[in-house]
Amino acid sequence: MADPDQPPRLAFHGVTGARGGRTLFERLSFILAPGDAALVTGPNGVGKSSLLRIAAGLLAPAEGLVEAPRCAVMAEAAALDPGQTLAAALRFWAALDPVPAPKDRVAAALAATGLAALASVPVRLLSTGQRRRAALARVVASRAPLWLLDEPANGLDTASVSTLEALVADHRARGGIAVVATHTDVTLPGAHRIAL
Amino acid sequence: MNGIGRLIARDLRLAWAGGGIVNPVAFFLLVAILFPFAVGPDIVLLARIGGGVIWAAALLAALLPVERLIGPDAESGVFDQLGVRGFSMAGVAAAKMLAHWLSFAPPLMLAAVVAAGLLGLPAATLGRVELGLLIGTPGLAALALATSALIAGMRGAGALAGLLMLPLAVPLLIFGAGALEGGAGALKLLGAVSLVLVAGAPFVAGAAMRVAME
């Protein structure tokens, strides 16, 4: 974990990513400071998700060193209990974040992602796009300095993609860092490009 | 409530919602009811083998929810989200083990009273069965959890779970049923086996969960 007194930053020092014995990328180095964003692009199966999982600490790098602050991950799997209401499912995760006031954070995140009206709807009744927005709401609610978004635009309509872009811009404006892996168009002004 | 407490509460809620508490108990009682049909209504014979029947039924009942303990959470990314929030997989596995025990063992011990009545067990034997179950069911919960983590994500996992778990449960069965003959030594050995399983299972399950995440 990073030193809490330092401003949060994401740094890859000569990181090699491998999966199942196959090398995906070699000696990747970059540093993202507060307010920075990176767009990870490349064809399917090239290691975009693995790069994000390494940054999240879920996958050990085959080589190299990663410095990362507390992060929030939006991956393909929603990880929301289907039987619970949207608000309750998000509150379960928000309560596990090391920041206070989970209820308020969830309410604010639901409003920010345009899901406030669906707060009391069970997760199993949500559409694919609504579930994706719910996963984004969990990232917003976490107040983590680093956002790791894996294909966040998948299943989202045009309006929701704009919301996503606005939320990332807002997060960066407040000194956050975002890494977005995508094969579609997500506009991140001034983002570093990491092409795998 | 701390993080581990929240995980246990969540698993208990899911067990209630998914019929995870009613099903094993109903299954357990059904086995106890079917047995007299198979061996005949000889009250002396039933009273003699009844304790063993309860143990075998408890073992099968513990195995019932094995497919939903770890697999669904691994698939839906719950462990990734927990990992990002700093949980160790062994800790998550320990929470799940405790939640599994809480969801099946106390109801099972209540149902064992009914089963003892159906099988015509004397009160003294019932007392020993209950004591044995109290000591042995944590071991069964540990085995079920470790098995569940090892088979998560496989097709036809249910049958494989039985093949994996049942042989490992043999010591619990031997000492659990052995304690019915009135051996305090058997109870101690039952406790020892149960303790080893409870101590080891979170690490086995945690390692399997980490491998599955990579």
GROMACS .gro file of C-alpha atoms in nm:
model
  410
    1MET     CA    1   0.000   0.000   0.000
    2ALA     CA    2   0.110   0.354  -0.071
    3ASP     CA    3   0.220   0.605   0.190
    4PRO     CA    4  -0.094   0.800   0.291
    5ASP     CA    5   0.100   1.129   0.319
    6GLN     CA    6   0.213   1.116  -0.044
    7PRO     CA    7  -0.036   1.223  -0.310
    8PRO     CA    8  -0.183   0.906  -0.461
    9ARG     CA    9  -0.016   0.783  -0.775
   10LEU     CA   10  -0.019   0.475  -0.988
   11ALA     CA   11   0.324   0.361  -1.099
   12PHE     CA   12   0.425   0.059  -1.304
   13HIS     CA   13   0.799  -0.011  -1.294
   14GLY     CA   14   0.901  -0.256  -1.565
   15VAL     CA   15   0.592  -0.468  -1.519
   16THR     CA   16   0.557  -0.786  -1.718
   17GLY     CA   17   0.212  -0.938  -1.728
   18ALA     CA   18   0.160  -1.307  -1.792
   19ARG     CA   19  -0.141  -1.531  -1.778
   20GLY     CA   20  -0.136  -1.908  -1.790
   21GLY     CA   21   0.237  -1.903  -1.873
   22ARG     CA   22   0.185  -1.674  -2.173
   23THR     CA   23   0.349  -1.330  -2.167
   24LEU     CA   24   0.098  -1.057  -2.247
   25PHE     CA   25   0.313  -0.745  -2.219
   26GLU     CA   26   0.673  -0.686  -2.116
   27ARG     CA   27   0.848  -0.424  -1.904
   28LEU     CA   28   0.566  -0.175  -1.904
   29SER     CA   29   0.650   0.144  -1.715
   30PHE     CA   30   0.434   0.450  -1.655
   31ILE     CA   31   0.341   0.687  -1.377
   32LEU     CA   32   0.000   0.847  -1.333
   33ALA     CA   33  -0.022   1.148  -1.100
   34PRO     CA   34  -0.343   1.288  -0.944
   35GLY     CA   35  -0.577   1.409  -1.219
   36ASP     CA   36  -0.421   1.181  -1.479
   37ALA     CA   37  -0.603   0.921  -1.680
   38ALA     CA   38  -0.485   0.639  -1.901
   39LEU     CA   39  -0.669   0.475  -2.186
   40VAL     CA   40  -0.561   0.115  -2.235
   41THR     CA   41  -0.638   0.007  -2.589
   42GLY     CA   42  -0.571  -0.295  -2.802
   43PRO     CA   43  -0.745  -0.591  -2.962
   44ASN     CA   44  -0.926  -0.862  -2.762
   45GLY     CA   45  -0.712  -1.091  -2.551
   46VAL     CA   46  -0.405  -0.868  -2.556
   47GLY     CA   47  -0.399  -0.825  -2.180
   48LYS     CA   48  -0.603  -0.511  -2.106
   49SER     CA   49  -0.798  -0.679  -1.827
   50SER     CA   50  -0.482  -0.838  -1.690
   51LEU     CA   51  -0.314  -0.497  -1.676
   52LEU     CA   52  -0.606  -0.366  -1.473
   53ARG     CA   53  -0.605  -0.670  -1.247
   54ILE     CA   54  -0.233  -0.623  -1.185
   55ALA     CA   55  -0.293  -0.256  -1.100
   56ALA     CA   56  -0.570  -0.367  -0.861
   57GLY     CA   57  -0.340  -0.616  -0.692
   58LEU     CA   58  -0.564  -0.907  -0.790
   59LEU     CA   59  -0.301  -1.055  -1.020
   60ALA     CA   60   0.068  -1.068  -0.936
   61PRO     CA   61   0.298  -0.926  -1.204
   62ALA     CA   62   0.536  -1.182  -1.352
   63GLU     CA   63   0.809  -0.922  -1.312
   64GLY     CA   64   0.838  -0.562  -1.197
   65LEU     CA   65   0.684  -0.349  -0.928
   66VAL     CA   66   0.346  -0.177  -0.896
   67GLU     CA   67   0.267   0.114  -0.666
   68ALA     CA   68  -0.104   0.174  -0.636
   69PRO     CA   69  -0.328   0.359  -0.392
   70ARG     CA   70  -0.666   0.224  -0.280
   71CYS     CA   71  -0.864   0.145  -0.591
   72ALA     CA   72  -1.214   0.070  -0.710
   73VAL     CA   73  -1.271  -0.181  -0.987
   74MET     CA   74  -1.547  -0.202  -1.245
   75ALA     CA   75  -1.516  -0.535  -1.423
   76GLU     CA   76  -1.745  -0.740  -1.639
   77ALA     CA   77  -1.902  -0.926  -1.346
   78ALA     CA   78  -2.149  -0.712  -1.153
   79ALA     CA   79  -2.095  -0.876  -0.809
   80LEU     CA   80  -2.433  -0.751  -0.687
   81ASP     CA   81  -2.666  -0.991  -0.508
   82PRO     CA   82  -2.961  -1.049  -0.745
   83GLY     CA   83  -3.215  -1.084  -0.466
   84GLN     CA   84  -3.134  -0.753  -0.298
   85THR     CA   85  -3.255  -0.409  -0.391
   86LEU     CA   86  -3.005  -0.200  -0.582
   87ALA     CA   87  -2.950   0.035  -0.288
   88ALA     CA   88  -2.901  -0.251  -0.040
   89ALA     CA   89  -2.660  -0.436  -0.272
   90LEU     CA   90  -2.450  -0.120  -0.316
   91ARG     CA   91  -2.463  -0.041   0.055
   92PHE     CA   92  -2.314  -0.385   0.133
   93TRP     CA   93  -2.004  -0.289  -0.068
   94ALA     CA   94  -1.997   0.072   0.049
   95ALA     CA   95  -1.994  -0.048   0.411
   96LEU     CA   96  -1.677  -0.247   0.337
   97ASP     CA   97  -1.494   0.062   0.205
   98PRO     CA   98  -1.265   0.226   0.459
   99VAL     CA   99  -1.451   0.559   0.441
  100PRO     CA  100  -1.745   0.669   0.659
  101ALA     CA  101  -2.114   0.725   0.577
  102PRO     CA  102  -2.189   0.439   0.334
  103LYS     CA  103  -2.557   0.531   0.300
  104ASP     CA  104  -2.484   0.887   0.194
  105ARG     CA  105  -2.214   0.775  -0.048
  106VAL     CA  106  -2.450   0.524  -0.211
  107ALA     CA  107  -2.733   0.779  -0.238
  108ALA     CA  108  -2.498   1.031  -0.402
  109ALA     CA  109  -2.357   0.767  -0.638
  110LEU     CA  110  -2.704   0.650  -0.741
  111ALA     CA  111  -2.800   1.008  -0.820
  112ALA     CA  112  -2.478   1.065  -1.014
  113THR     CA  113  -2.535   0.758  -1.232
  114GLY     CA  114  -2.903   0.833  -1.289
  115LEU     CA  115  -3.019   0.528  -1.095
  116ALA     CA  116  -3.188   0.707  -0.803
  117ALA     CA  117  -3.534   0.603  -0.924
  118LEU     CA  118  -3.428   0.235  -0.928
  119ALA     CA  119  -3.285   0.230  -0.574
  120SER     CA  120  -3.560   0.003  -0.439
  121VAL     CA  121  -3.574  -0.230  -0.742
  122PRO     CA  122  -3.421  -0.579  -0.695
  123VAL     CA  123  -3.095  -0.623  -0.886
  124ARG     CA  124  -3.231  -0.925  -1.078
  125LEU     CA  125  -3.490  -0.701  -1.248
  126LEU     CA  126  -3.231  -0.454  -1.381
  127SER     CA  127  -3.131  -0.452  -1.748
  128THR     CA  128  -2.772  -0.513  -1.860
  129GLY     CA  129  -2.705  -0.143  -1.903
  130GLN     CA  130  -2.856  -0.062  -1.564
  131ARG     CA  131  -2.635  -0.325  -1.401
  132ARG     CA  132  -2.329  -0.171  -1.567
  133ARG     CA  133  -2.432   0.168  -1.432
  134ALA     CA  134  -2.480   0.008  -1.091
  135ALA     CA  135  -2.123  -0.125  -1.106
  136LEU     CA  136  -2.011   0.227  -1.195
  137ALA     CA  137  -2.213   0.360  -0.902
  138ARG     CA  138  -2.018   0.127  -0.672
  139VAL     CA  139  -1.693   0.276  -0.805
  140VAL     CA  140  -1.825   0.630  -0.748
  141ALA     CA  141  -1.947   0.541  -0.398
  142SER     CA  142  -1.609   0.394  -0.297
  143ARG     CA  143  -1.441   0.740  -0.308
  144ALA     CA  144  -1.121   0.553  -0.397
  145PRO     CA  145  -0.840   0.766  -0.545
  146LEU     CA  146  -0.781   0.517  -0.828
  147TRP     CA  147  -1.054   0.397  -1.064
  148LEU     CA  148  -0.987   0.090  -1.275
  149LEU     CA  149  -1.260   0.054  -1.535
  150ASP     CA  150  -1.262  -0.253  -1.759
  151GLU     CA  151  -1.472  -0.195  -2.071
  152PRO     CA  152  -1.699   0.048  -1.884
  153ALA     CA  153  -1.887   0.149  -2.198
  154ASN     CA  154  -2.004  -0.206  -2.275
  155GLY     CA  155  -2.380  -0.227  -2.268
  156LEU     CA  156  -2.424   0.146  -2.208
  157ASP     CA  157  -2.636   0.372  -2.428
  158THR     CA  158  -2.497   0.700  -2.565
  159ALA     CA  159  -2.637   0.910  -2.282
  160SER     CA  160  -2.486   0.676  -2.022
  161VAL     CA  161  -2.146   0.688  -2.195
  162SER     CA  162  -2.161   1.069  -2.163
  163THR     CA  163  -2.246   1.028  -1.793
  164LEU     CA  164  -1.949   0.793  -1.757
  165GLU     CA  165  -1.716   1.044  -1.925
  166ALA     CA  166  -1.848   1.325  -1.706
  167LEU     CA  167  -1.800   1.115  -1.390
  168VAL     CA  168  -1.442   1.029  -1.485
  169ALA     CA  169  -1.370   1.396  -1.562
  170ASP     CA  170  -1.518   1.495  -1.226
  171HIS     CA  171  -1.312   1.229  -1.047
  172ARG     CA  172  -0.993   1.359  -1.214
  173ALA     CA  173  -1.082   1.719  -1.132
  174ARG     CA  174  -1.087   1.618  -0.766
  175GLY     CA  175  -0.738   1.470  -0.791
  176GLY     CA  176  -0.837   1.115  -0.876
  177ILE     CA  177  -0.669   0.880  -1.121
  178ALA     CA  178  -0.854   0.671  -1.377
  179VAL     CA  179  -0.737   0.382  -1.594
  180VAL     CA  180  -0.987   0.279  -1.857
  181ALA     CA  181  -0.948  -0.031  -2.072
  182THR     CA  182  -1.169  -0.016  -2.376
  183HIS     CA  183  -1.202  -0.110  -2.739
  184THR     CA  184  -1.480   0.141  -2.799
  185ASP     CA  185  -1.475   0.519  -2.797
  186VAL     CA  186  -1.452   0.670  -2.452
  187THR     CA  187  -1.344   1.032  -2.456
  188LEU     CA  188  -1.092   1.116  -2.183
  189PRO     CA  189  -0.937   1.457  -2.254
  190GLY     CA  190  -0.562   1.457  -2.212
  191ALA     CA  191  -0.543   1.089  -2.124
  192HIS     CA  192  -0.224   0.890  -2.168
  193ARG     CA  193  -0.259   0.614  -2.422
  194ILE     CA  194  -0.129   0.270  -2.340
  195ALA     CA  195  -0.155   0.063  -2.654
  196LEU     CA  196  -0.093  -0.307  -2.596
  197MET     CA  197  -2.019  -0.448   1.247
  198ASN     CA  198  -1.680  -0.521   1.096
  199GLY     CA  199  -1.608  -0.659   0.749
  200ILE     CA  200  -1.593  -1.028   0.841
  201GLY     CA  201  -1.918  -0.988   1.038
  202ARG     CA  202  -2.083  -0.837   0.730
  203LEU     CA  203  -1.965  -1.128   0.516
  204ILE     CA  204  -2.108  -1.380   0.763
  205ALA     CA  205  -2.438  -1.188   0.779
  206ARG     CA  206  -2.454  -1.178   0.399
  207ASP     CA  207  -2.394  -1.552   0.365
  208LEU     CA  208  -2.656  -1.631   0.627
  209ARG     CA  209  -2.905  -1.410   0.446
  210LEU     CA  210  -2.828  -1.583   0.115
  211ALA     CA  211  -2.861  -1.924   0.283
  212TRP     CA  212  -3.205  -1.830   0.418
  213ALA     CA  213  -3.319  -1.683   0.088
  214GLY     CA  214  -3.198  -1.976  -0.119
  215GLY     CA  215  -3.368  -2.239   0.096
  216GLY     CA  216  -3.023  -2.335   0.217
  217ILE     CA  217  -3.147  -2.397   0.569
  218VAL     CA  218  -3.475  -2.576   0.500
  219ASN     CA  219  -3.335  -2.806   0.229
  220PRO     CA  220  -3.061  -2.984   0.427
  221VAL     CA  221  -3.294  -3.032   0.723
  222ALA     CA  222  -3.572  -3.173   0.503
  223PHE     CA  223  -3.317  -3.395   0.328
  224PHE     CA  224  -3.177  -3.512   0.661
  225LEU     CA  225  -3.521  -3.602   0.794
  226LEU     CA  226  -3.612  -3.776   0.469
  227VAL     CA  227  -3.305  -4.001   0.495
  228ALA     CA  228  -3.396  -4.078   0.856
  229ILE     CA  229  -3.753  -4.161   0.751
  230LEU     CA  230  -3.648  -4.376   0.454
  231PHE     CA  231  -3.409  -4.590   0.656
  232PRO     CA  232  -3.674  -4.786   0.851
  233PHE     CA  233  -3.843  -4.863   0.519
  234ALA     CA  234  -3.519  -5.014   0.392
  235VAL     CA  235  -3.419  -5.221   0.699
  236GLY     CA  236  -3.766  -5.298   0.831
  237PRO     CA  237  -3.951  -5.169   1.136
  238ASP     CA  238  -3.750  -5.370   1.389
  239ILE     CA  239  -3.732  -5.132   1.685
  240VAL     CA  240  -3.433  -5.306   1.848
  241LEU     CA  241  -3.232  -5.299   1.524
  242LEU     CA  242  -3.328  -4.937   1.451
  243ALA     CA  243  -3.234  -4.825   1.799
  244ARG     CA  244  -2.896  -4.991   1.753
  245ILE     CA  245  -2.811  -4.846   1.409
  246GLY     CA  246  -3.010  -4.520   1.446
  247GLY     CA  247  -2.714  -4.314   1.567
  248GLY     CA  248  -2.507  -4.420   1.268
  249VAL     CA  249  -2.796  -4.338   1.036
  250ILE     CA  250  -2.816  -3.987   1.181
  251TRP     CA  251  -2.443  -3.941   1.125
  252ALA     CA  252  -2.456  -4.057   0.763
  253ALA     CA  253  -2.759  -3.836   0.700
  254ALA     CA  254  -2.582  -3.537   0.858
  255LEU     CA  255  -2.283  -3.593   0.631
  256LEU     CA  256  -2.502  -3.596   0.319
  257ALA     CA  257  -2.697  -3.292   0.438
  258ALA     CA  258  -2.374  -3.094   0.486
  259LEU     CA  259  -2.279  -3.174   0.128
  260LEU     CA  260  -2.607  -3.046  -0.022
  261PRO     CA  261  -2.527  -2.673  -0.057
  262VAL     CA  262  -2.165  -2.734  -0.162
  263GLU     CA  263  -2.220  -2.598  -0.514
  264ARG     CA  264  -2.349  -2.262  -0.398
  265LEU     CA  265  -2.094  -2.189  -0.124
  266ILE     CA  266  -1.810  -2.061  -0.343
  267GLY     CA  267  -1.896  -2.105  -0.712
  268PRO     CA  268  -2.158  -1.829  -0.757
  269ASP     CA  269  -1.945  -1.570  -0.574
  270ALA     CA  270  -1.635  -1.658  -0.776
  271GLU     CA  271  -1.835  -1.626  -1.097
  272SER     CA  272  -2.005  -1.298  -1.013
  273GLY     CA  273  -1.680  -1.125  -0.918
  274VAL     CA  274  -1.756  -1.095  -0.547
  275PHE     CA  275  -1.409  -1.222  -0.452
  276ASP     CA  276  -1.244  -0.966  -0.683
  277GLN     CA  277  -1.436  -0.686  -0.513
  278LEU     CA  278  -1.344  -0.824  -0.171
  279GLY     CA  279  -0.979  -0.858  -0.277
  280VAL     CA  280  -0.972  -0.494  -0.388
  281ARG     CA  281  -1.107  -0.399  -0.045
  282GLY     CA  282  -0.815  -0.571   0.123
  283PHE     CA  283  -0.973  -0.899   0.231
  284SER     CA  284  -0.751  -1.207   0.228
  285MET     CA  285  -0.916  -1.503   0.059
  286ALA     CA  286  -0.839  -1.722   0.362
  287GLY     CA  287  -1.029  -1.473   0.579
  288VAL     CA  288  -1.321  -1.474   0.337
  289ALA     CA  289  -1.315  -1.855   0.340
  290ALA     CA  290  -1.314  -1.861   0.722
  291ALA     CA  291  -1.617  -1.628   0.726
  292LYS     CA  292  -1.794  -1.851   0.475
  293MET     CA  293  -1.712  -2.161   0.678
  294LEU     CA  294  -1.859  -2.010   0.993
  295ALA     CA  295  -2.168  -1.891   0.806
  296HIS     CA  296  -2.215  -2.237   0.652
  297TRP     CA  297  -2.187  -2.401   0.993
  298LEU     CA  298  -2.437  -2.155   1.144
  299SER     CA  299  -2.681  -2.215   0.862
  300PHE     CA  300  -2.685  -2.596   0.874
  301ALA     CA  301  -2.558  -2.728   1.207
  302PRO     CA  302  -2.806  -2.583   1.463
  303PRO     CA  303  -3.113  -2.668   1.249
  304LEU     CA  304  -2.966  -3.014   1.190
  305MET     CA  305  -2.916  -3.070   1.562
  306LEU     CA  306  -3.280  -2.978   1.620
  307ALA     CA  307  -3.388  -3.211   1.340
  308ALA     CA  308  -3.177  -3.487   1.496
  309VAL     CA  309  -3.417  -3.485   1.792
  310VAL     CA  310  -3.704  -3.557   1.552
  311ALA     CA  311  -3.499  -3.820   1.371
  312ALA     CA  312  -3.413  -3.986   1.701
  313GLY     CA  313  -3.785  -4.009   1.776
  314LEU     CA  314  -3.853  -4.162   1.434
  315LEU     CA  315  -3.578  -4.420   1.481
  316GLY     CA  316  -3.669  -4.495   1.840
  317LEU     CA  317  -3.331  -4.396   1.983
  318PRO     CA  318  -3.299  -4.399   2.362
  319ALA     CA  319  -3.246  -4.060   2.527
  320ALA     CA  320  -2.889  -4.141   2.630
  321THR     CA  321  -2.793  -4.223   2.271
  322LEU     CA  322  -2.958  -3.902   2.148
  323GLY     CA  323  -2.749  -3.706   2.398
  324ARG     CA  324  -2.431  -3.862   2.263
  325VAL     CA  325  -2.543  -3.802   1.902
  326GLU     CA  326  -2.607  -3.434   1.978
  327LEU     CA  327  -2.272  -3.394   2.152
  328GLY     CA  328  -2.098  -3.568   1.864
  329LEU     CA  329  -2.277  -3.348   1.609
  330LEU     CA  330  -2.179  -3.037   1.801
  331ILE     CA  331  -1.813  -3.141   1.784
  332GLY     CA  332  -1.820  -3.295   1.436
  333THR     CA  333  -2.033  -3.055   1.229
  334PRO     CA  334  -1.765  -2.780   1.222
  335GLY     CA  335  -1.542  -3.038   1.053
  336LEU     CA  336  -1.818  -3.116   0.804
  337ALA     CA  337  -1.865  -2.743   0.734
  338ALA     CA  338  -1.489  -2.707   0.679
  339LEU     CA  339  -1.481  -3.001   0.439
  340ALA     CA  340  -1.782  -2.870   0.248
  341LEU     CA  341  -1.621  -2.529   0.212
  342ALA     CA  342  -1.281  -2.659   0.095
  343THR     CA  343  -1.454  -2.893  -0.151
  344SER     CA  344  -1.671  -2.611  -0.275
  345ALA     CA  345  -1.366  -2.393  -0.343
  346LEU     CA  346  -1.183  -2.674  -0.522
  347ILE     CA  347  -1.471  -2.752  -0.758
  348ALA     CA  348  -1.584  -2.392  -0.822
  349GLY     CA  349  -1.629  -2.321  -1.190
  350MET     CA  350  -1.633  -2.685  -1.300
  351ARG     CA  351  -1.914  -2.848  -1.489
  352GLY     CA  352  -2.095  -3.132  -1.316
  353ALA     CA  353  -1.937  -3.012  -0.995
  354GLY     CA  354  -2.198  -3.173  -0.770
  355ALA     CA  355  -2.099  -3.532  -0.844
  356LEU     CA  356  -1.731  -3.448  -0.816
  357ALA     CA  357  -1.797  -3.279  -0.482
  358GLY     CA  358  -1.930  -3.606  -0.345
  359LEU     CA  359  -1.630  -3.801  -0.470
  360LEU     CA  360  -1.390  -3.548  -0.318
  361MET     CA  361  -1.556  -3.485   0.012
  362LEU     CA  362  -1.708  -3.816   0.122
  363PRO     CA  363  -1.378  -4.010   0.156
  364LEU     CA  364  -1.229  -3.722   0.355
  365ALA     CA  365  -1.531  -3.729   0.587
  366VAL     CA  366  -1.470  -4.093   0.679
  367PRO     CA  367  -1.269  -4.011   0.997
  368LEU     CA  368  -1.551  -3.786   1.119
  369LEU     CA  369  -1.800  -4.064   1.055
  370ILE     CA  370  -1.587  -4.330   1.226
  371PHE     CA  371  -1.527  -4.127   1.540
  372GLY     CA  372  -1.874  -3.971   1.541
  373ALA     CA  373  -2.045  -4.310   1.523
  374GLY     CA  374  -1.778  -4.459   1.750
  375ALA     CA  375  -1.864  -4.208   2.022
  376LEU     CA  376  -2.214  -4.358   2.033
  377GLU     CA  377  -2.073  -4.676   2.185
  378GLY     CA  378  -1.981  -4.462   2.483
  379GLY     CA  379  -1.614  -4.401   2.414
  380ALA     CA  380  -1.483  -4.070   2.545
  381GLY     CA  381  -1.169  -4.143   2.342
  382ALA     CA  382  -1.375  -4.142   2.021
  383LEU     CA  383  -1.518  -3.800   2.110
  384LYS     CA  384  -1.168  -3.663   2.165
  385LEU     CA  385  -1.049  -3.801   1.832
  386LEU     CA  386  -1.363  -3.660   1.668
  387GLY     CA  387  -1.271  -3.322   1.817
  388ALA     CA  388  -0.914  -3.356   1.692
  389VAL     CA  389  -1.022  -3.440   1.335
  390SER     CA  390  -1.278  -3.161   1.337
  391LEU     CA  391  -1.019  -2.912   1.464
  392VAL     CA  392  -0.764  -3.009   1.198
  393LEU     CA  393  -1.027  -2.965   0.925
  394VAL     CA  394  -1.147  -2.631   1.064
  395ALA     CA  395  -0.790  -2.501   1.095
  396GLY     CA  396  -0.681  -2.615   0.749
  397ALA     CA  397  -0.989  -2.557   0.534
  398PRO     CA  398  -0.975  -2.174   0.515
  399PHE     CA  399  -0.619  -2.192   0.379
  400VAL     CA  400  -0.698  -2.467   0.130
  401ALA     CA  401  -1.012  -2.285   0.016
  402GLY     CA  402  -0.833  -1.948   0.010
  403ALA     CA  403  -0.555  -2.087  -0.209
  404ALA     CA  404  -0.809  -2.241  -0.447
  405MET     CA  405  -0.999  -1.911  -0.463
  406ARG     CA  406  -0.680  -1.718  -0.540
  407VAL     CA  407  -0.586  -1.961  -0.817
  408ALA     CA  408  -0.935  -1.928  -0.964
  409MET     CA  409  -0.903  -1.548  -0.960
  410GLU     CA  410  -0.579  -1.543  -1.162
   0.00000   0.00000   0.00000
